[in-house]
Amino acid sequence: MKLSARKILLCVSGGIAAYKAIDLVSRLTKSGAEVKTLMTDGALEFIKPVNFSAITRGSVHSSLFSDADPIPHINLADWADLMVVAPATANVMAKAAQGISDDLLSATMLAHNKPILFVPAMNVHMFENPATQSNIKVLQERGHLILEPDTGMLACGYTGKGKFPPVEEILWAISLYLSHKQDLKGIRVLLTAGACVENIDPMRCITNRSSGKMGLALARALYLRGADLTLVHAQMDFPVPYYLRRAIKAESAAEMNTAVLANAKDQDWIVMCAAVSDFTPKAPAQEKIKKGSDIILDLVQTTDILACLGREKTSEQILIGFAAETSDLITNAKAKLEKKNLDMIAANHLGVAGKNETSLNLISASGNKTLQGDKFSVALELIDEIKSYYDKETDGSNA
Ligand code: CTP
């Protein structure tokens, strides 16, 4: 992920997760971002400013009145492309929601005229307290962005929601919020991802080389842009992001068919990114097949899920397929676009499987476009294309 020359004001408030902000600042700096750090008095109780000054090669701001700059809150607020409050305590979000301005962080938040990314981390009861939840709601209604906490064992001993998210997820969110708004609110999307697995016997299987990276990039981008997302996924090399609550595991083509058809109704967009098996063993063995002689695998074709969806598509629904090819990319993809009654198809050479970068040929009735770069950037561009197609199809009522 590249954040070259983007100006990020990392604001660290006083929670036990403050030490995790050191990893975040390091990753941000390595990705090319220009980072300044602001620490609250609470954060100074947990960690020392030198952790940040050494990594960013810059000073750390913590006071309204004893900073080298006479008006640090105004100059920091104006300087930043994005303010990231990580960890964000309940107190900091309460101050932001109420417009209280009694220290450097709260004054800077008030002076910053762009959406702020809050990364809350705290005890589960503090997070779930109606006071905190209503402050979060106020901040969201004002256009600020809350990356919800992870769930698990917390430093306080409780298990529940309140964990500081994996740094990788915060980086995805920063990258997205620097370039996009939450422009997909109210749009229902069904996305499939990963490589289907067909059993030969309880141990052996047939699968393919899809890693799920492109599907996961799309899932992250759709969720962070505010879509109402359902993910149906087969085998993937990476875990499903913790914040995707509607993630349904469907390993085989038959399981995926059932899960997709059960969830297809009422979806605005269906994006079939999964590498669905075209063939499955006719009669998988219930016991492990013992070696001793050669065997012949009797394979039968699976149901083409996308073709079924294409037949049942409503006029309000748009359908996007993927095409993985080894040759005649455009010709083969165009044939699939027409045969399966799709609105768009994203075609790529099989060589991109498992890689971080990709090159997609996006084909629709109106023409072709090439999208190239890391899979997250390509996912964002692909979503832009789908969104503008969708806005046109629905006469701009979703624009
Ligand atoms: N697909 C599907 N059900 C299948 C096979 C594929 O829904 N049984 C979907 C994939 O998710 C993808 C699109 O159809 O969005 C095209 O998949 P691809 O494997 O490229 O092509 P196929 O239609 O399977 O044809 P072929 O493998 O012969 O190229």
Tab-separated table of C-alpha atoms and ligand atoms in Angstrom:
chain	number	residue	atom	x	y	z
A	1	MET	CA	0.000	0.000	0.000
A	2	LYS	CA	1.397	3.406	-0.970
A	3	LEU	CA	0.525	6.541	0.971
A	4	SER	CA	3.289	8.713	-0.516
A	5	ALA	CA	3.134	12.358	0.477
A	6	ARG	CA	-0.190	11.967	2.288
A	7	LYS	CA	-0.218	13.979	5.525
A	8	ILE	CA	-1.514	12.010	8.468
A	9	LEU	CA	-1.948	13.367	11.970
A	10	LEU	CA	-1.849	10.331	14.250
A	11	CYS	CA	-3.528	11.169	17.559
A	12	VAL	CA	-2.869	8.766	20.399
A	13	SER	CA	-5.145	8.855	23.429
A	14	GLY	CA	-4.749	7.199	26.802
A	15	GLY	CA	-5.643	3.536	26.639
A	16	ILE	CA	-3.594	0.387	27.122
A	17	ALA	CA	-3.602	-0.046	23.314
A	18	ALA	CA	-1.527	3.157	22.993
A	19	TYR	CA	1.601	1.036	22.530
A	20	LYS	CA	0.060	-0.497	19.380
A	21	ALA	CA	0.074	2.962	17.801
A	22	ILE	CA	3.881	2.629	17.618
A	23	ASP	CA	3.531	-0.189	15.102
A	24	LEU	CA	0.915	1.847	13.238
A	25	VAL	CA	3.177	4.905	12.965
A	26	SER	CA	6.020	2.715	11.769
A	27	ARG	CA	3.874	1.108	9.049
A	28	LEU	CA	2.497	4.493	7.992
A	29	THR	CA	5.984	5.957	7.689
A	30	LYS	CA	7.204	2.944	5.687
A	31	SER	CA	4.284	3.311	3.289
A	32	GLY	CA	5.534	6.803	2.414
A	33	ALA	CA	3.084	8.895	4.460
A	34	GLU	CA	4.214	12.076	6.188
A	35	VAL	CA	3.172	11.597	9.807
A	36	LYS	CA	2.914	13.992	12.746
A	37	THR	CA	1.967	12.697	16.177
A	38	LEU	CA	-0.253	14.169	18.843
A	39	MET	CA	-0.480	12.578	22.302
A	40	THR	CA	-2.978	13.270	25.064
A	41	ASP	CA	-1.948	13.473	28.732
A	42	GLY	CA	-3.448	9.992	29.159
A	43	ALA	CA	-1.321	8.587	26.334
A	44	LEU	CA	1.802	10.104	27.950
A	45	GLU	CA	1.072	7.969	31.040
A	46	PHE	CA	1.294	4.804	28.923
A	47	ILE	CA	4.127	5.463	26.442
A	48	LYS	CA	6.883	7.961	25.773
A	49	PRO	CA	6.886	10.490	22.916
A	50	VAL	CA	10.351	9.350	21.833
A	51	ASN	CA	8.768	6.223	20.331
A	52	PHE	CA	7.010	8.416	17.800
A	53	SER	CA	9.632	11.147	17.334
A	54	ALA	CA	12.293	8.524	16.536
A	55	ILE	CA	10.114	6.876	13.895
A	56	THR	CA	8.650	10.011	12.301
A	57	ARG	CA	11.853	12.081	12.789
A	58	GLY	CA	9.546	14.827	14.005
A	59	SER	CA	8.419	16.369	17.248
A	60	VAL	CA	5.409	15.077	19.126
A	61	HIS	CA	2.675	17.532	20.054
A	62	SER	CA	0.915	17.244	23.373
A	63	SER	CA	0.144	20.701	24.725
A	64	LEU	CA	-1.984	23.642	23.624
A	65	PHE	CA	0.171	26.096	25.534
A	66	SER	CA	3.764	24.860	25.638
A	67	ASP	CA	4.221	23.888	21.980
A	68	ALA	CA	6.861	25.620	19.830
A	69	ASP	CA	3.928	26.703	17.662
A	70	PRO	CA	1.723	29.337	19.356
A	71	ILE	CA	-1.435	27.886	17.736
A	72	PRO	CA	-0.673	24.154	17.323
A	73	HIS	CA	-4.347	23.096	17.157
A	74	ILE	CA	-5.032	25.292	14.102
A	75	ASN	CA	-1.826	24.506	12.240
A	76	LEU	CA	-2.027	20.741	12.875
A	77	ALA	CA	-5.707	20.689	11.856
A	78	ASP	CA	-4.968	22.593	8.632
A	79	TRP	CA	-1.885	20.518	7.812
A	80	ALA	CA	-3.493	17.057	8.002
A	81	ASP	CA	-5.106	15.304	5.033
A	82	LEU	CA	-6.518	12.857	7.580
A	83	MET	CA	-6.668	12.853	11.392
A	84	VAL	CA	-6.550	9.334	12.802
A	85	VAL	CA	-7.352	8.894	16.496
A	86	ALA	CA	-5.922	5.488	17.429
A	87	PRO	CA	-6.608	4.312	20.009
A	88	ALA	CA	-9.651	6.489	20.584
A	89	THR	CA	-10.870	6.353	24.192
A	90	ALA	CA	-14.512	6.769	25.227
A	91	ASN	CA	-13.529	10.148	26.710
A	92	VAL	CA	-12.028	11.467	23.454
A	93	MET	CA	-15.088	10.430	21.423
A	94	ALA	CA	-17.393	11.997	24.052
A	95	LYS	CA	-15.474	15.271	23.792
A	96	ALA	CA	-15.592	15.164	19.974
A	97	ALA	CA	-19.336	14.485	20.017
A	98	GLN	CA	-19.972	17.372	22.446
A	99	GLY	CA	-17.541	19.843	20.876
A	100	ILE	CA	-15.511	20.152	24.070
A	101	SER	CA	-12.166	21.783	23.502
A	102	ASP	CA	-10.056	21.651	26.648
A	103	ASP	CA	-6.784	20.138	25.469
A	104	LEU	CA	-4.701	19.890	22.283
A	105	LEU	CA	-6.481	16.849	20.817
A	106	SER	CA	-10.035	18.083	21.406
A	107	ALA	CA	-9.194	21.578	20.115
A	108	THR	CA	-7.521	20.120	17.003
A	109	MET	CA	-10.503	17.844	16.287
A	110	LEU	CA	-12.773	20.878	16.483
A	111	ALA	CA	-10.531	22.899	14.172
A	112	HIS	CA	-10.220	20.107	11.577
A	113	ASN	CA	-12.838	20.519	8.852
A	114	LYS	CA	-12.612	17.001	7.347
A	115	PRO	CA	-13.891	13.599	8.511
A	116	ILE	CA	-11.794	12.088	11.300
A	117	LEU	CA	-11.036	8.361	11.519
A	118	PHE	CA	-11.598	7.046	15.057
A	119	VAL	CA	-10.231	3.642	16.077
A	120	PRO	CA	-11.906	2.939	19.436
A	121	ALA	CA	-10.287	0.493	21.850
A	122	MET	CA	-11.480	-0.014	25.419
A	123	ASN	CA	-13.200	-2.337	27.889
A	124	VAL	CA	-16.274	-4.057	26.386
A	125	HIS	CA	-18.687	-2.482	28.899
A	126	MET	CA	-17.277	0.993	28.268
A	127	PHE	CA	-17.658	0.427	24.522
A	128	GLU	CA	-21.180	-0.950	24.788
A	129	ASN	CA	-22.310	1.682	27.283
A	130	PRO	CA	-25.231	3.630	25.751
A	131	ALA	CA	-23.321	6.882	26.366
A	132	THR	CA	-20.400	5.704	24.191
A	133	GLN	CA	-22.726	4.223	21.562
A	134	SER	CA	-24.726	7.432	21.323
A	135	ASN	CA	-21.522	9.501	20.990
A	136	ILE	CA	-20.383	7.173	18.186
A	137	LYS	CA	-23.742	7.638	16.467
A	138	VAL	CA	-23.420	11.422	16.696
A	139	LEU	CA	-19.914	11.282	15.204
A	140	GLN	CA	-21.075	8.997	12.373
A	141	GLU	CA	-24.021	11.248	11.606
A	142	ARG	CA	-21.592	14.140	11.258
A	143	GLY	CA	-19.633	12.162	8.673
A	144	HIS	CA	-16.792	10.956	10.887
A	145	LEU	CA	-15.564	7.418	10.436
A	146	ILE	CA	-15.450	4.768	13.113
A	147	LEU	CA	-13.449	1.610	12.506
A	148	GLU	CA	-15.229	-0.764	14.837
A	149	PRO	CA	-13.127	-2.603	17.419
A	150	ASP	CA	-12.173	-6.235	17.130
A	151	THR	CA	-13.621	-8.853	19.483
A	152	GLY	CA	-11.551	-11.083	21.747
A	153	MET	CA	-9.632	-11.194	25.019
A	154	LEU	CA	-9.135	-7.639	26.280
A	155	ALA	CA	-6.264	-6.302	28.389
A	156	CYS	CA	-8.724	-5.718	31.281
A	157	GLY	CA	-9.445	-9.462	31.455
A	158	TYR	CA	-12.875	-9.351	29.844
A	159	THR	CA	-13.636	-11.039	26.535
A	160	GLY	CA	-15.724	-9.007	24.105
A	161	LYS	CA	-15.743	-6.138	21.671
A	162	GLY	CA	-13.151	-3.464	22.340
A	163	LYS	CA	-9.848	-4.749	20.949
A	164	PHE	CA	-7.561	-2.528	18.900
A	165	PRO	CA	-7.876	-3.852	15.318
A	166	PRO	CA	-4.989	-5.483	13.451
A	167	VAL	CA	-2.745	-2.656	12.192
A	168	GLU	CA	-3.184	-3.938	8.624
A	169	GLU	CA	-6.928	-3.213	8.807
A	170	ILE	CA	-6.301	0.344	10.050
A	171	LEU	CA	-3.945	0.884	7.100
A	172	TRP	CA	-6.626	-0.291	4.629
A	173	ALA	CA	-9.123	2.064	6.254
A	174	ILE	CA	-6.692	5.019	6.129
A	175	SER	CA	-5.908	4.323	2.492
A	176	LEU	CA	-9.611	4.199	1.628
A	177	TYR	CA	-10.702	7.238	3.609
A	178	LEU	CA	-7.963	9.357	2.045
A	179	SER	CA	-9.520	8.874	-1.386
A	180	HIS	CA	-13.163	7.883	-0.927
A	181	LYS	CA	-16.226	8.727	1.027
A	182	GLN	CA	-18.759	6.240	2.367
A	183	ASP	CA	-20.626	6.430	-0.916
A	184	LEU	CA	-22.252	2.971	-0.900
A	185	LYS	CA	-24.559	3.380	2.108
A	186	GLY	CA	-27.879	1.636	1.486
A	187	ILE	CA	-26.526	-0.482	-1.403
A	188	ARG	CA	-26.867	-4.241	-0.801
A	189	VAL	CA	-24.033	-6.269	-2.264
A	190	LEU	CA	-23.511	-10.014	-2.445
A	191	LEU	CA	-19.870	-10.873	-3.108
A	192	THR	CA	-18.272	-14.282	-3.558
A	193	ALA	CA	-14.562	-14.967	-3.115
A	194	GLY	CA	-11.979	-17.717	-2.853
A	195	ALA	CA	-11.340	-21.104	-4.408
A	196	CYS	CA	-13.974	-23.828	-4.269
A	197	VAL	CA	-12.896	-27.245	-2.999
A	198	GLU	CA	-14.388	-30.526	-4.236
A	199	ASN	CA	-13.870	-33.671	-2.178
A	200	ILE	CA	-12.473	-36.825	-3.760
A	201	ASP	CA	-12.491	-38.602	-0.393
A	202	PRO	CA	-12.365	-37.298	3.228
A	203	MET	CA	-8.675	-36.397	2.781
A	204	ARG	CA	-8.146	-35.531	-0.865
A	205	CYS	CA	-9.698	-32.756	-2.872
A	206	ILE	CA	-9.632	-30.804	-6.123
A	207	THR	CA	-9.253	-27.051	-5.914
A	208	ASN	CA	-7.679	-24.196	-7.891
A	209	ARG	CA	-5.044	-21.499	-7.479
A	210	SER	CA	-7.267	-18.599	-6.417
A	211	SER	CA	-5.906	-17.111	-3.157
A	212	GLY	CA	-8.972	-14.974	-2.420
A	213	LYS	CA	-6.849	-11.775	-2.419
A	214	MET	CA	-8.929	-9.955	-5.039
A	215	GLY	CA	-12.177	-11.006	-3.343
A	216	LEU	CA	-10.913	-9.835	0.052
A	217	ALA	CA	-9.753	-6.514	-1.409
A	218	LEU	CA	-13.262	-6.048	-2.813
A	219	ALA	CA	-14.848	-7.086	0.498
A	220	ARG	CA	-12.769	-4.547	2.448
A	221	ALA	CA	-13.373	-1.762	-0.038
A	222	LEU	CA	-17.141	-2.432	-0.201
A	223	TYR	CA	-17.501	-2.566	3.592
A	224	LEU	CA	-15.355	0.501	4.258
A	225	ARG	CA	-17.312	2.465	1.640
A	226	GLY	CA	-20.475	1.640	3.574
A	227	ALA	CA	-22.114	-1.114	1.458
A	228	ASP	CA	-24.476	-3.555	3.139
A	229	LEU	CA	-22.255	-6.544	2.338
A	230	THR	CA	-22.834	-10.298	2.398
A	231	LEU	CA	-19.712	-12.319	1.623
A	232	VAL	CA	-19.968	-15.941	0.533
A	233	HIS	CA	-16.487	-17.408	0.491
A	234	ALA	CA	-14.763	-20.678	-0.237
A	235	GLN	CA	-11.142	-21.418	0.684
A	236	MET	CA	-8.919	-18.350	1.042
A	237	ASP	CA	-5.260	-17.953	1.998
A	238	PHE	CA	-6.154	-15.132	4.436
A	239	PRO	CA	-8.755	-14.694	7.187
A	240	VAL	CA	-12.004	-12.820	6.664
A	241	PRO	CA	-11.655	-9.261	8.110
A	242	TYR	CA	-13.027	-9.235	11.657
A	243	TYR	CA	-15.672	-6.593	10.893
A	244	LEU	CA	-17.523	-8.611	8.232
A	245	ARG	CA	-20.424	-9.977	10.218
A	246	ARG	CA	-22.262	-11.565	7.288
A	247	ALA	CA	-19.560	-13.902	6.007
A	248	ILE	CA	-20.829	-17.329	4.977
A	249	LYS	CA	-18.392	-20.177	4.392
A	250	ALA	CA	-19.311	-22.334	1.379
A	251	GLU	CA	-16.509	-24.640	0.327
A	252	SER	CA	-17.793	-26.605	-2.632
A	253	ALA	CA	-19.504	-25.347	-5.786
A	254	ALA	CA	-22.754	-26.959	-4.584
A	255	GLU	CA	-22.518	-25.243	-1.167
A	256	MET	CA	-21.737	-21.945	-2.858
A	257	ASN	CA	-24.697	-22.375	-5.190
A	258	THR	CA	-27.027	-22.914	-2.195
A	259	ALA	CA	-25.596	-19.976	-0.210
A	260	VAL	CA	-25.642	-17.574	-3.171
A	261	LEU	CA	-29.163	-18.434	-4.288
A	262	ALA	CA	-30.439	-18.149	-0.696
A	263	ASN	CA	-29.001	-14.628	-0.435
A	264	ALA	CA	-29.390	-13.321	-3.995
A	265	LYS	CA	-32.893	-11.907	-3.689
A	266	ASP	CA	-33.031	-8.180	-2.811
A	267	GLN	CA	-29.344	-7.619	-3.563
A	268	ASP	CA	-28.569	-4.522	-5.632
A	269	TRP	CA	-25.221	-5.829	-6.880
A	270	ILE	CA	-23.977	-9.394	-7.136
A	271	VAL	CA	-20.242	-9.720	-7.725
A	272	MET	CA	-19.063	-13.268	-8.461
A	273	CYS	CA	-15.329	-13.096	-7.792
A	274	ALA	CA	-15.026	-16.690	-6.516
A	275	ALA	CA	-13.180	-19.279	-8.560
A	276	VAL	CA	-16.024	-21.783	-8.637
A	277	SER	CA	-15.122	-25.373	-9.561
A	278	ASP	CA	-16.450	-26.346	-12.970
A	279	PHE	CA	-16.158	-30.063	-12.205
A	280	THR	CA	-16.719	-32.189	-9.127
A	281	PRO	CA	-16.217	-35.926	-8.460
A	282	LYS	CA	-19.421	-37.751	-9.384
A	283	ALA	CA	-19.350	-39.918	-6.272
A	284	PRO	CA	-16.855	-38.765	-3.615
A	285	ALA	CA	-15.666	-41.705	-1.484
A	286	GLN	CA	-16.855	-41.743	2.123
A	287	GLU	CA	-13.709	-43.569	3.263
A	288	LYS	CA	-10.117	-42.736	2.345
A	289	ILE	CA	-9.269	-44.383	-0.994
A	290	LYS	CA	-6.401	-46.804	-0.398
A	291	LYS	CA	-3.520	-46.903	-2.834
A	292	GLY	CA	-2.594	-50.129	-4.604
A	293	SER	CA	-3.961	-49.573	-8.063
A	294	ASP	CA	-4.618	-46.636	-10.402
A	295	ILE	CA	-7.963	-44.914	-10.140
A	296	ILE	CA	-10.026	-42.987	-12.669
A	297	LEU	CA	-11.809	-39.913	-11.389
A	298	ASP	CA	-15.282	-39.575	-12.774
A	299	LEU	CA	-15.974	-35.811	-12.843
A	300	VAL	CA	-19.302	-34.151	-13.550
A	301	GLN	CA	-20.030	-30.493	-14.289
A	302	THR	CA	-21.214	-28.251	-11.477
A	303	THR	CA	-24.085	-25.783	-11.758
A	304	ASP	CA	-23.042	-22.467	-13.277
A	305	ILE	CA	-24.179	-20.166	-10.463
A	306	LEU	CA	-23.635	-16.951	-12.398
A	307	ALA	CA	-25.574	-18.225	-15.404
A	308	CYS	CA	-28.505	-19.076	-13.054
A	309	LEU	CA	-28.328	-15.577	-11.548
A	310	GLY	CA	-28.247	-14.099	-15.059
A	311	ARG	CA	-31.468	-15.925	-15.952
A	312	GLU	CA	-33.246	-14.722	-12.813
A	313	LYS	CA	-31.820	-11.184	-12.705
A	314	THR	CA	-34.338	-8.444	-11.955
A	315	SER	CA	-34.274	-5.049	-13.689
A	316	GLU	CA	-33.018	-3.395	-10.455
A	317	GLN	CA	-30.153	-5.824	-10.001
A	318	ILE	CA	-26.727	-5.670	-11.586
A	319	LEU	CA	-24.530	-8.680	-12.081
A	320	ILE	CA	-20.747	-8.637	-12.334
A	321	GLY	CA	-18.703	-11.689	-13.229
A	322	PHE	CA	-14.991	-12.419	-13.348
A	323	ALA	CA	-13.255	-14.333	-16.106
A	324	ALA	CA	-9.961	-16.107	-15.584
A	325	GLU	CA	-8.320	-16.963	-18.893
A	326	THR	CA	-5.070	-18.262	-20.287
A	327	SER	CA	-5.673	-17.026	-23.861
A	328	ASP	CA	-8.060	-14.909	-25.975
A	329	LEU	CA	-8.905	-12.922	-22.864
A	330	ILE	CA	-11.248	-10.333	-24.373
A	331	THR	CA	-13.030	-12.690	-26.796
A	332	ASN	CA	-13.673	-15.309	-24.107
A	333	ALA	CA	-14.754	-12.739	-21.523
A	334	LYS	CA	-17.159	-11.051	-23.972
A	335	ALA	CA	-18.722	-14.425	-24.733
A	336	LYS	CA	-19.267	-15.006	-20.971
A	337	LEU	CA	-20.717	-11.485	-20.560
A	338	GLU	CA	-23.370	-12.220	-23.179
A	339	LYS	CA	-24.004	-15.885	-22.393
A	340	LYS	CA	-24.508	-15.266	-18.664
A	341	ASN	CA	-26.507	-12.027	-19.138
A	342	LEU	CA	-24.043	-9.905	-17.125
A	343	ASP	CA	-23.759	-6.135	-16.818
A	344	MET	CA	-19.975	-6.259	-16.562
A	345	ILE	CA	-17.189	-8.802	-16.553
A	346	ALA	CA	-13.686	-8.320	-15.140
A	347	ALA	CA	-11.242	-10.447	-17.090
A	348	ASN	CA	-7.723	-11.321	-16.080
A	349	HIS	CA	-4.965	-13.701	-17.047
A	350	LEU	CA	-4.543	-16.611	-14.644
A	351	GLY	CA	-0.998	-15.426	-13.863
A	352	VAL	CA	-2.284	-12.860	-11.310
A	353	ALA	CA	-3.581	-15.574	-8.920
A	354	GLY	CA	-1.960	-15.127	-5.507
A	355	LYS	CA	-0.112	-11.920	-6.527
A	356	ASN	CA	-0.576	-8.531	-4.828
A	357	GLU	CA	-0.854	-6.711	-8.143
A	358	THR	CA	-3.382	-7.319	-10.887
A	359	SER	CA	-4.501	-6.114	-14.282
A	360	LEU	CA	-8.215	-6.362	-15.042
A	361	ASN	CA	-9.971	-5.780	-18.335
A	362	LEU	CA	-13.383	-4.510	-17.404
A	363	ILE	CA	-15.834	-5.227	-20.198
A	364	SER	CA	-19.411	-4.046	-20.550
A	365	ALA	CA	-21.750	-3.423	-23.481
A	366	SER	CA	-20.361	0.122	-23.688
A	367	GLY	CA	-16.671	-0.852	-24.045
A	368	ASN	CA	-13.473	-1.978	-22.320
A	369	LYS	CA	-11.287	-0.441	-19.669
A	370	THR	CA	-8.033	-1.657	-18.102
A	371	LEU	CA	-7.587	-1.357	-14.336
A	372	GLN	CA	-4.073	-1.940	-13.045
A	373	GLY	CA	-2.242	-1.793	-9.718
A	374	ASP	CA	-2.349	-3.368	-6.277
A	375	LYS	CA	-5.527	-5.370	-5.726
A	376	PHE	CA	-6.981	-2.913	-3.167
A	377	SER	CA	-6.566	0.082	-5.525
A	378	VAL	CA	-8.015	-1.966	-8.389
A	379	ALA	CA	-10.942	-2.985	-6.152
A	380	LEU	CA	-11.639	0.699	-5.430
A	381	GLU	CA	-11.522	1.558	-9.134
A	382	LEU	CA	-13.715	-1.398	-10.051
A	383	ILE	CA	-16.276	-0.282	-7.456
A	384	ASP	CA	-16.167	3.270	-8.915
A	385	GLU	CA	-17.000	1.789	-12.323
A	386	ILE	CA	-19.802	-0.401	-10.964
A	387	LYS	CA	-21.207	2.535	-8.985
A	388	SER	CA	-21.317	4.883	-11.965
A	389	TYR	CA	-22.951	2.148	-14.106
A	390	TYR	CA	-25.469	1.509	-11.310
A	391	ASP	CA	-26.226	5.232	-10.893
A	392	LYS	CA	-26.933	5.483	-14.628
A	393	GLU	CA	-29.104	2.349	-14.599
A	394	THR	CA	-31.118	3.671	-11.671
A	395	ASP	CA	-31.356	7.191	-13.169
A	396	GLY	CA	-29.038	8.632	-10.551
A	397	SER	CA	-31.435	7.881	-7.699
A	398	ASN	CA	-28.488	6.317	-5.828
A	399	ALA	CA	-25.904	8.937	-6.794
B	1	CTP	N1	-18.908	-19.256	-12.204
B	1	CTP	C1	-20.047	-19.686	-11.551
B	1	CTP	N2	-20.324	-21.012	-11.446
B	1	CTP	C2	-19.514	-21.922	-11.996
B	1	CTP	C3	-18.351	-21.501	-12.693
B	1	CTP	C4	-18.075	-20.158	-12.770
B	1	CTP	O1	-20.791	-18.834	-11.045
B	1	CTP	N3	-19.801	-23.198	-11.868
B	1	CTP	C5	-18.653	-17.813	-12.327
B	1	CTP	C6	-17.321	-17.346	-11.734
B	1	CTP	O2	-17.470	-16.961	-10.384
B	1	CTP	C7	-16.975	-16.162	-12.617
B	1	CTP	C8	-17.594	-16.500	-13.957
B	1	CTP	O3	-18.574	-17.503	-13.697
B	1	CTP	O4	-17.550	-14.968	-12.156
B	1	CTP	C9	-16.649	-17.012	-15.004
B	1	CTP	O5	-15.898	-18.059	-14.471
B	1	CTP	P1	-14.723	-18.735	-15.321
B	1	CTP	O6	-14.130	-19.850	-14.523
B	1	CTP	O7	-13.795	-17.696	-15.875
B	1	CTP	O8	-15.489	-19.293	-16.592
B	1	CTP	P2	-16.492	-20.455	-16.795
B	1	CTP	O9	-17.828	-19.882	-17.065
B	1	CTP	O10	-16.411	-21.430	-15.679
B	1	CTP	O11	-15.959	-21.104	-18.137
B	1	CTP	P3	-14.499	-21.758	-18.459
B	1	CTP	O12	-13.983	-22.299	-17.137
B	1	CTP	O13	-14.822	-22.817	-19.435
B	1	CTP	O14	-13.642	-20.662	-19.000
